[in-house]
RNA sequence: GGGCCCGUAGCUCAGCUAGGACAGAGCGCCGGCCUUCUAAGCCGGAGGUCCCGGGUUCAAAUCCCGGCGGGCCCGCCA
């Protein structure tokens, strides 16, 4: 009963499959086949074949009934169902036509009664979920890669919320690490200058960071070059020279924006005997919490200020900011180290304390449980540097435990780039090895591929990146120009809302496992299969509903629902909860996007071909308005889940 | 060297987990539709060795094996 209330499409399939199981009960009594029966009911590739179809060969195999007996058995029994209009056999298929007088009433009633919760699934088990996302190093602004992360994480957050889960969003500020120390070193060498008021702090400090690391790398390479020249290794020398040239051109680009800083840094760092040792000193002092090194935190928090601003612009939020330094200073990392040292998996790798996973991984069952590929070899996890400072994954063990504990989380989702697959596997194994089996199992690495910009290679260390801020700015400008061409002005806010929604739609439309190629023009394509297309379709539907005023559902003539294109529209509307349910388990946003685009397209066809408000027949008009209202609700709920802005006008 | 991911129309991508009806969509290109509910729309057309080669099957883009091409990982970086 719950099901029929919340998920009309599932209800439809279940009604048919349970009828099937009745008919086939003598041959197909196994209860396991019941769900298989439901899966066997599919959709025909073309609308004119019917609403649902069953492939006879598959059914005959499943139930072990000869093909020729099946046909008559099925048609006669299914046609008795109230929900079924007719059954047609074509070749190897039984095609089912739904009775839309019955079905449309069910669908439309469900949608209006659930309204902003339509899509919500009643039998979903509620969970407490943490989404850790973005977590970009606090040394530069968010670039396109972090942008993809932010969009995906925000989507996971909103989807979980929609499903009725308790969700918390966390950002892990990685201020205890070499990157942060490099930035702090550079900023310190500059004498902690004020950030130019014309620049966002993350942008300015990102340049300082890039200049610092690039200068240090150049100095290192020059040293190697001298050695190569001295030893007469000409190949090596020319290789080094071209590498240096490339870095120098990066530096030249940085100098165009912050010339003084680049000059001062180049001079001061060059006069240093061993700049990298200085950086390590900062790292060590900061990790110990020594007061004279606390400037690291101050610098990082300026970058974080900038990042917060960007996230706000993306309409994305964080509930808890976790500073890695706090984790270390609170002694949580030491606890982990202590526990590890008494573990049976503990040992020394190249003289450094480490956890070894070879024994753990010999059982196939554990690999399965922890989602570690069958043949993947996992190297030992080194816990500490020889100088005593900790390493990222070690700190992440402590952090993961903190997340699970503080929120009593059932599940922790880490949205992290795909290149960290191995270290995330090590993390799960380490947790398991230390006795945190449940945590290891419920820690999910939600990975995504990198983002490409055609014809450009990106590197944070070199300052070669396109920032999310720039992307938003450019797209907003494009929106404004477009509107101007059409003779209407649009506010900055409206332009931003369209721009960021377009980005989100594009990012979510591509499977996270594929590299995303960003083409600015394409993101803002106002045509089909785009964010603006969905927003526009919603506005169209809204405009109709507004003008329709109050319509009484009592006057709806459901008998008119069997004709195209209303028929398809109703079937499509009925699927929304089913799509949500599938996406909730697969976590593939692209399926949700494809559904919404399809629904919008069908609605636009309907809108073009049929008068809605001008429909003379009152009952039919009420039906058309109700369907339009259904589209409105589904598109709105869709946009909420994707983090897109629901615009009332466009 | 080992592992993972990707390869489908000129471009960007669905479809592959659970094999089945002529392989789909958008962009771009060509041609139509605004005195009527928002034309950021709709209708029509052209465009494909599903990377290649084997195998399994009544049936393969989908499963298996072997290649080829691209990306990523195999750090006392994160």
Short mmCIF file of C-alpha atoms in Angstrom, two decimals, chain A residues 234-533:
data_model
loop_
_atom_site.label_atom_id
_atom_site.label_comp_id
_atom_site.label_asym_id
_atom_site.label_seq_id
_atom_site.Cartn_x
_atom_site.Cartn_y
_atom_site.Cartn_z
CA UNK A 234 74.33 15.85 -22.46
CA UNK A 235 70.92 14.24 -22.89
CA UNK A 236 70.04 14.77 -19.27
CA UNK A 237 71.30 18.33 -19.44
CA UNK A 238 69.16 19.28 -22.40
CA UNK A 239 66.15 17.62 -20.81
CA UNK A 240 66.70 19.66 -17.67
CA UNK A 241 67.15 22.83 -19.66
CA UNK A 242 63.81 22.47 -21.37
CA UNK A 243 62.16 21.69 -18.06
CA UNK A 244 63.66 24.84 -16.59
CA UNK A 245 62.48 26.85 -19.59
CA UNK A 246 58.97 25.63 -19.08
CA UNK A 247 59.00 26.56 -15.39
CA UNK A 248 60.49 29.95 -16.21
CA UNK A 249 57.63 30.67 -18.55
CA UNK A 250 55.18 29.73 -15.80
CA UNK A 251 57.03 32.12 -13.54
CA UNK A 252 56.87 34.82 -16.21
CA UNK A 253 53.11 34.46 -16.33
CA UNK A 254 52.89 34.76 -12.55
CA UNK A 255 55.13 37.84 -12.67
CA UNK A 256 52.63 39.58 -14.92
CA UNK A 257 50.14 39.59 -12.05
CA UNK A 258 52.35 39.87 -8.97
CA UNK A 259 55.71 41.20 -10.28
CA UNK A 260 57.05 42.45 -6.95
CA UNK A 261 56.25 39.27 -5.12
CA UNK A 262 57.91 37.11 -7.75
CA UNK A 263 61.06 39.26 -7.66
CA UNK A 264 61.32 39.31 -3.90
CA UNK A 265 60.70 35.58 -3.63
CA UNK A 266 63.23 34.74 -6.32
CA UNK A 267 65.86 36.79 -4.58
CA UNK A 268 65.20 35.63 -1.05
CA UNK A 269 64.75 31.97 -1.82
CA UNK A 270 67.90 31.90 -3.96
CA UNK A 271 69.92 33.24 -1.04
CA UNK A 272 68.72 30.38 1.12
CA UNK A 273 71.03 27.43 1.46
CA UNK A 274 68.32 24.76 1.46
CA UNK A 275 64.84 26.21 1.04
CA UNK A 276 63.14 22.82 1.26
CA UNK A 277 64.66 22.25 4.66
CA UNK A 278 63.14 25.56 5.78
CA UNK A 279 59.76 24.38 4.56
CA UNK A 280 60.12 21.14 6.52
CA UNK A 281 61.05 23.14 9.59
CA UNK A 282 57.80 25.05 9.31
CA UNK A 283 55.88 21.83 8.86
CA UNK A 284 57.51 20.26 11.91
CA UNK A 285 57.03 23.29 14.11
CA UNK A 286 53.43 23.70 13.05
CA UNK A 287 52.60 20.06 13.62
CA UNK A 288 53.96 20.40 17.15
CA UNK A 289 51.81 23.47 17.61
CA UNK A 290 54.75 25.77 18.38
CA UNK A 291 53.45 29.37 18.66
CA UNK A 292 55.95 30.91 16.24
CA UNK A 293 54.65 28.68 13.46
CA UNK A 294 50.95 29.38 13.93
CA UNK A 295 51.12 31.75 10.99
CA UNK A 296 50.53 28.67 8.82
CA UNK A 297 47.00 28.51 10.09
CA UNK A 298 46.45 32.22 9.57
CA UNK A 299 47.54 32.01 5.96
CA UNK A 300 45.43 28.96 5.26
CA UNK A 301 42.38 30.47 6.82
CA UNK A 302 42.64 33.43 4.45
CA UNK A 303 42.57 30.99 1.55
CA UNK A 304 39.61 29.24 3.14
CA UNK A 305 37.80 32.59 3.37
CA UNK A 306 38.09 32.86 -0.38
CA UNK A 307 36.98 29.30 -0.92
CA UNK A 308 33.93 29.85 1.29
CA UNK A 309 32.95 32.76 -0.87
CA UNK A 310 33.23 30.66 -4.01
CA UNK A 311 31.14 27.88 -2.52
CA UNK A 312 28.49 30.40 -1.59
CA UNK A 313 28.47 31.61 -5.15
CA UNK A 314 27.91 28.01 -6.21
CA UNK A 315 25.04 27.81 -3.71
CA UNK A 316 26.83 25.02 -1.92
CA UNK A 317 27.41 24.81 1.78
CA UNK A 318 29.52 23.12 4.41
CA UNK A 319 28.24 22.27 7.89
CA UNK A 320 31.53 21.49 9.62
CA UNK A 321 35.04 22.68 8.80
CA UNK A 322 37.59 20.24 10.15
CA UNK A 323 41.11 21.57 10.53
CA UNK A 324 43.68 18.88 10.21
CA UNK A 325 45.89 20.70 12.69
CA UNK A 326 43.22 20.40 15.39
CA UNK A 327 43.12 16.70 14.80
CA UNK A 328 46.86 16.46 15.37
CA UNK A 329 46.93 18.82 18.33
CA UNK A 330 44.04 17.03 20.03
CA UNK A 331 46.21 13.93 20.02
CA UNK A 332 43.86 11.93 17.84
CA UNK A 333 46.63 11.06 15.42
CA UNK A 334 48.89 9.91 18.27
CA UNK A 335 46.13 7.61 19.48
CA UNK A 336 45.97 6.02 16.08
CA UNK A 337 49.74 5.63 15.95
CA UNK A 338 49.78 4.02 19.35
CA UNK A 339 47.02 1.63 18.46
CA UNK A 340 48.79 0.79 15.21
CA UNK A 341 52.09 0.00 16.88
CA UNK A 342 50.47 -2.77 18.90
CA UNK A 343 48.65 -4.17 15.90
CA UNK A 344 49.63 -7.53 14.48
CA UNK A 345 49.83 -5.90 11.07
CA UNK A 346 52.46 -3.43 12.25
CA UNK A 347 56.03 -3.53 11.05
CA UNK A 348 58.80 -1.45 9.55
CA UNK A 349 59.05 -0.62 5.90
CA UNK A 350 62.40 0.81 4.80
CA UNK A 351 62.95 1.80 8.40
CA UNK A 352 59.64 3.63 8.78
CA UNK A 353 56.68 2.42 10.89
CA UNK A 354 54.00 0.94 8.67
CA UNK A 355 50.97 -1.30 8.39
CA UNK A 356 51.19 -4.35 6.17
CA UNK A 357 48.10 -5.65 4.40
CA UNK A 358 49.37 -8.73 2.62
CA UNK A 359 47.80 -11.18 5.08
CA UNK A 360 44.52 -9.33 5.19
CA UNK A 361 44.22 -9.33 1.43
CA UNK A 362 44.69 -13.04 1.02
CA UNK A 363 41.00 -13.59 1.72
CA UNK A 364 38.78 -12.84 -1.20
CA UNK A 365 35.85 -12.21 1.06
CA UNK A 366 37.49 -9.24 2.74
CA UNK A 367 38.41 -7.69 -0.58
CA UNK A 368 34.77 -7.86 -1.51
CA UNK A 369 33.61 -6.35 1.73
CA UNK A 370 36.03 -3.48 1.51
CA UNK A 371 35.55 -3.06 -2.24
CA UNK A 372 39.16 -3.64 -3.14
CA UNK A 373 39.80 -4.98 -6.64
CA UNK A 374 40.57 -8.70 -6.78
CA UNK A 375 44.14 -8.43 -7.92
CA UNK A 376 45.16 -5.03 -6.66
CA UNK A 377 48.38 -5.15 -4.75
CA UNK A 378 48.34 -2.75 -1.85
CA UNK A 379 51.73 -1.56 -0.65
CA UNK A 380 52.36 -1.11 3.08
CA UNK A 381 51.03 2.10 4.53
CA UNK A 382 53.82 4.19 6.02
CA UNK A 383 52.51 5.93 9.11
CA UNK A 384 55.20 8.48 9.91
CA UNK A 385 58.13 10.21 8.27
CA UNK A 386 61.57 9.50 9.71
CA UNK A 387 61.61 12.98 11.22
CA UNK A 388 58.52 12.07 13.20
CA UNK A 389 55.97 14.12 11.27
CA UNK A 390 52.81 12.33 10.23
CA UNK A 391 51.52 11.49 6.80
CA UNK A 392 48.24 12.27 5.16
CA UNK A 393 46.66 8.84 5.24
CA UNK A 394 47.59 8.32 8.88
CA UNK A 395 45.88 11.56 9.77
CA UNK A 396 42.96 10.50 7.63
CA UNK A 397 42.49 7.39 9.78
CA UNK A 398 42.01 9.62 12.80
CA UNK A 399 39.76 11.91 10.81
CA UNK A 400 37.56 9.10 9.56
CA UNK A 401 37.02 7.84 13.10
CA UNK A 402 36.20 11.35 14.23
CA UNK A 403 33.60 11.69 11.49
CA UNK A 404 31.90 8.40 12.32
CA UNK A 405 31.87 9.15 16.04
CA UNK A 406 30.82 12.76 16.13
CA UNK A 407 27.80 12.24 13.93
CA UNK A 408 27.09 8.59 14.79
CA UNK A 409 27.25 8.12 11.06
CA UNK A 410 26.09 4.94 9.39
CA UNK A 411 27.91 5.90 6.24
CA UNK A 412 30.71 8.28 5.35
CA UNK A 413 31.05 9.28 1.73
CA UNK A 414 34.37 10.77 0.67
CA UNK A 415 34.13 12.64 -2.58
CA UNK A 416 37.72 12.37 -3.75
CA UNK A 417 39.41 12.29 -7.14
CA UNK A 418 40.03 8.93 -8.74
CA UNK A 419 43.81 9.14 -8.50
CA UNK A 420 43.47 8.58 -4.77
CA UNK A 421 41.89 5.17 -5.21
CA UNK A 422 44.88 3.35 -3.79
CA UNK A 423 45.29 5.51 -0.72
CA UNK A 424 41.57 5.31 -0.03
CA UNK A 425 41.86 1.52 -0.21
CA UNK A 426 44.78 1.70 2.21
CA UNK A 427 42.66 3.81 4.49
CA UNK A 428 39.86 1.23 4.57
CA UNK A 429 42.35 -1.56 5.16
CA UNK A 430 44.08 0.33 7.94
CA UNK A 431 40.76 0.93 9.67
CA UNK A 432 39.96 -2.74 9.38
CA UNK A 433 43.38 -3.77 10.61
CA UNK A 434 42.99 -1.58 13.68
CA UNK A 435 39.67 -3.20 14.51
CA UNK A 436 37.31 -0.64 13.04
CA UNK A 437 35.58 -3.10 10.77
CA UNK A 438 32.24 -1.37 10.51
CA UNK A 439 33.86 1.94 9.72
CA UNK A 440 36.00 0.34 7.04
CA UNK A 441 32.96 -1.18 5.41
CA UNK A 442 30.85 1.94 5.55
CA UNK A 443 33.47 4.31 4.25
CA UNK A 444 32.73 5.00 0.64
CA UNK A 445 35.15 6.51 -1.80
CA UNK A 446 32.98 8.34 -4.31
CA UNK A 447 35.52 8.90 -7.03
CA UNK A 448 35.45 11.02 -10.12
CA UNK A 449 37.77 11.55 -13.05
CA UNK A 450 39.65 14.72 -13.80
CA UNK A 451 38.45 17.77 -15.67
CA UNK A 452 40.05 18.81 -18.93
CA UNK A 453 40.06 22.10 -20.68
CA UNK A 454 40.70 21.57 -24.37
CA UNK A 455 44.25 22.53 -25.23
CA UNK A 456 45.39 23.37 -21.70
CA UNK A 457 47.26 21.40 -19.09
CA UNK A 458 46.49 22.29 -15.51
CA UNK A 459 48.63 22.34 -12.41
CA UNK A 460 48.01 23.95 -9.06
CA UNK A 461 51.69 23.90 -8.27
CA UNK A 462 52.44 25.94 -11.39
CA UNK A 463 49.46 28.24 -11.10
CA UNK A 464 48.06 26.81 -14.30
CA UNK A 465 44.36 26.50 -13.67
CA UNK A 466 40.98 27.92 -14.43
CA UNK A 467 39.18 28.90 -11.27
CA UNK A 468 35.54 28.32 -10.46
CA UNK A 469 35.26 32.07 -9.88
CA UNK A 470 36.45 32.84 -13.39
CA UNK A 471 34.16 30.24 -14.86
CA UNK A 472 31.15 31.70 -13.05
CA UNK A 473 32.11 35.20 -14.09
CA UNK A 474 32.54 34.32 -17.73
CA UNK A 475 29.32 32.35 -17.90
CA UNK A 476 27.38 35.08 -16.13
CA UNK A 477 28.64 37.56 -18.70
CA UNK A 478 27.59 35.25 -21.49
CA UNK A 479 24.10 34.98 -20.01
CA UNK A 480 23.80 38.73 -19.78
CA UNK A 481 24.95 39.29 -23.34
CA UNK A 482 22.50 36.74 -24.57
CA UNK A 483 19.63 38.41 -22.79
CA UNK A 484 20.71 41.78 -24.05
CA UNK A 485 20.63 40.48 -27.61
CA UNK A 486 17.03 39.59 -26.99
CA UNK A 487 16.33 43.01 -25.63
CA UNK A 488 15.97 42.22 -21.97
CA UNK A 489 18.24 43.07 -19.08
CA UNK A 490 18.94 40.55 -16.39
CA UNK A 491 20.23 41.11 -12.87
CA UNK A 492 23.67 39.90 -11.77
CA UNK A 493 21.97 37.49 -9.40
CA UNK A 494 19.72 35.99 -12.05
CA UNK A 495 22.67 35.61 -14.43
CA UNK A 496 24.67 33.87 -11.71
CA UNK A 497 21.81 31.51 -10.96
CA UNK A 498 21.52 30.50 -14.58
CA UNK A 499 25.28 30.14 -14.92
CA UNK A 500 25.83 27.96 -11.88
CA UNK A 501 22.83 25.80 -12.66
CA UNK A 502 24.20 25.27 -16.15
CA UNK A 503 27.52 24.15 -14.69
CA UNK A 504 25.85 21.75 -12.29
CA UNK A 505 23.70 20.25 -15.00
CA UNK A 506 26.69 19.69 -17.28
CA UNK A 507 28.84 18.18 -14.56
CA UNK A 508 26.09 15.86 -13.39
CA UNK A 509 25.22 14.78 -16.91
CA UNK A 510 28.55 13.04 -17.42
CA UNK A 511 29.30 9.83 -15.60
CA UNK A 512 31.82 10.62 -12.80
CA UNK A 513 34.05 7.82 -14.05
CA UNK A 514 34.71 9.68 -17.30
CA UNK A 515 37.05 12.56 -17.85
CA UNK A 516 35.02 15.70 -18.17
CA UNK A 517 35.94 17.97 -21.02
CA UNK A 518 34.77 21.47 -20.32
CA UNK A 519 33.71 23.59 -23.21
CA UNK A 520 32.42 26.94 -22.04
CA UNK A 521 30.15 27.40 -25.01
CA UNK A 522 28.63 24.01 -24.47
CA UNK A 523 27.89 24.51 -20.79
CA UNK A 524 25.79 27.49 -21.59
CA UNK A 525 24.14 26.00 -24.57
CA UNK A 526 20.64 27.14 -24.04
CA UNK A 527 19.36 24.36 -26.19
CA UNK A 528 18.17 20.95 -25.24
CA UNK A 529 19.97 18.85 -22.69
CA UNK A 530 21.17 21.79 -20.66
CA UNK A 531 20.47 23.43 -17.34
CA UNK A 532 18.76 26.45 -18.89
CA UNK A 533 16.53 24.15 -20.96
#
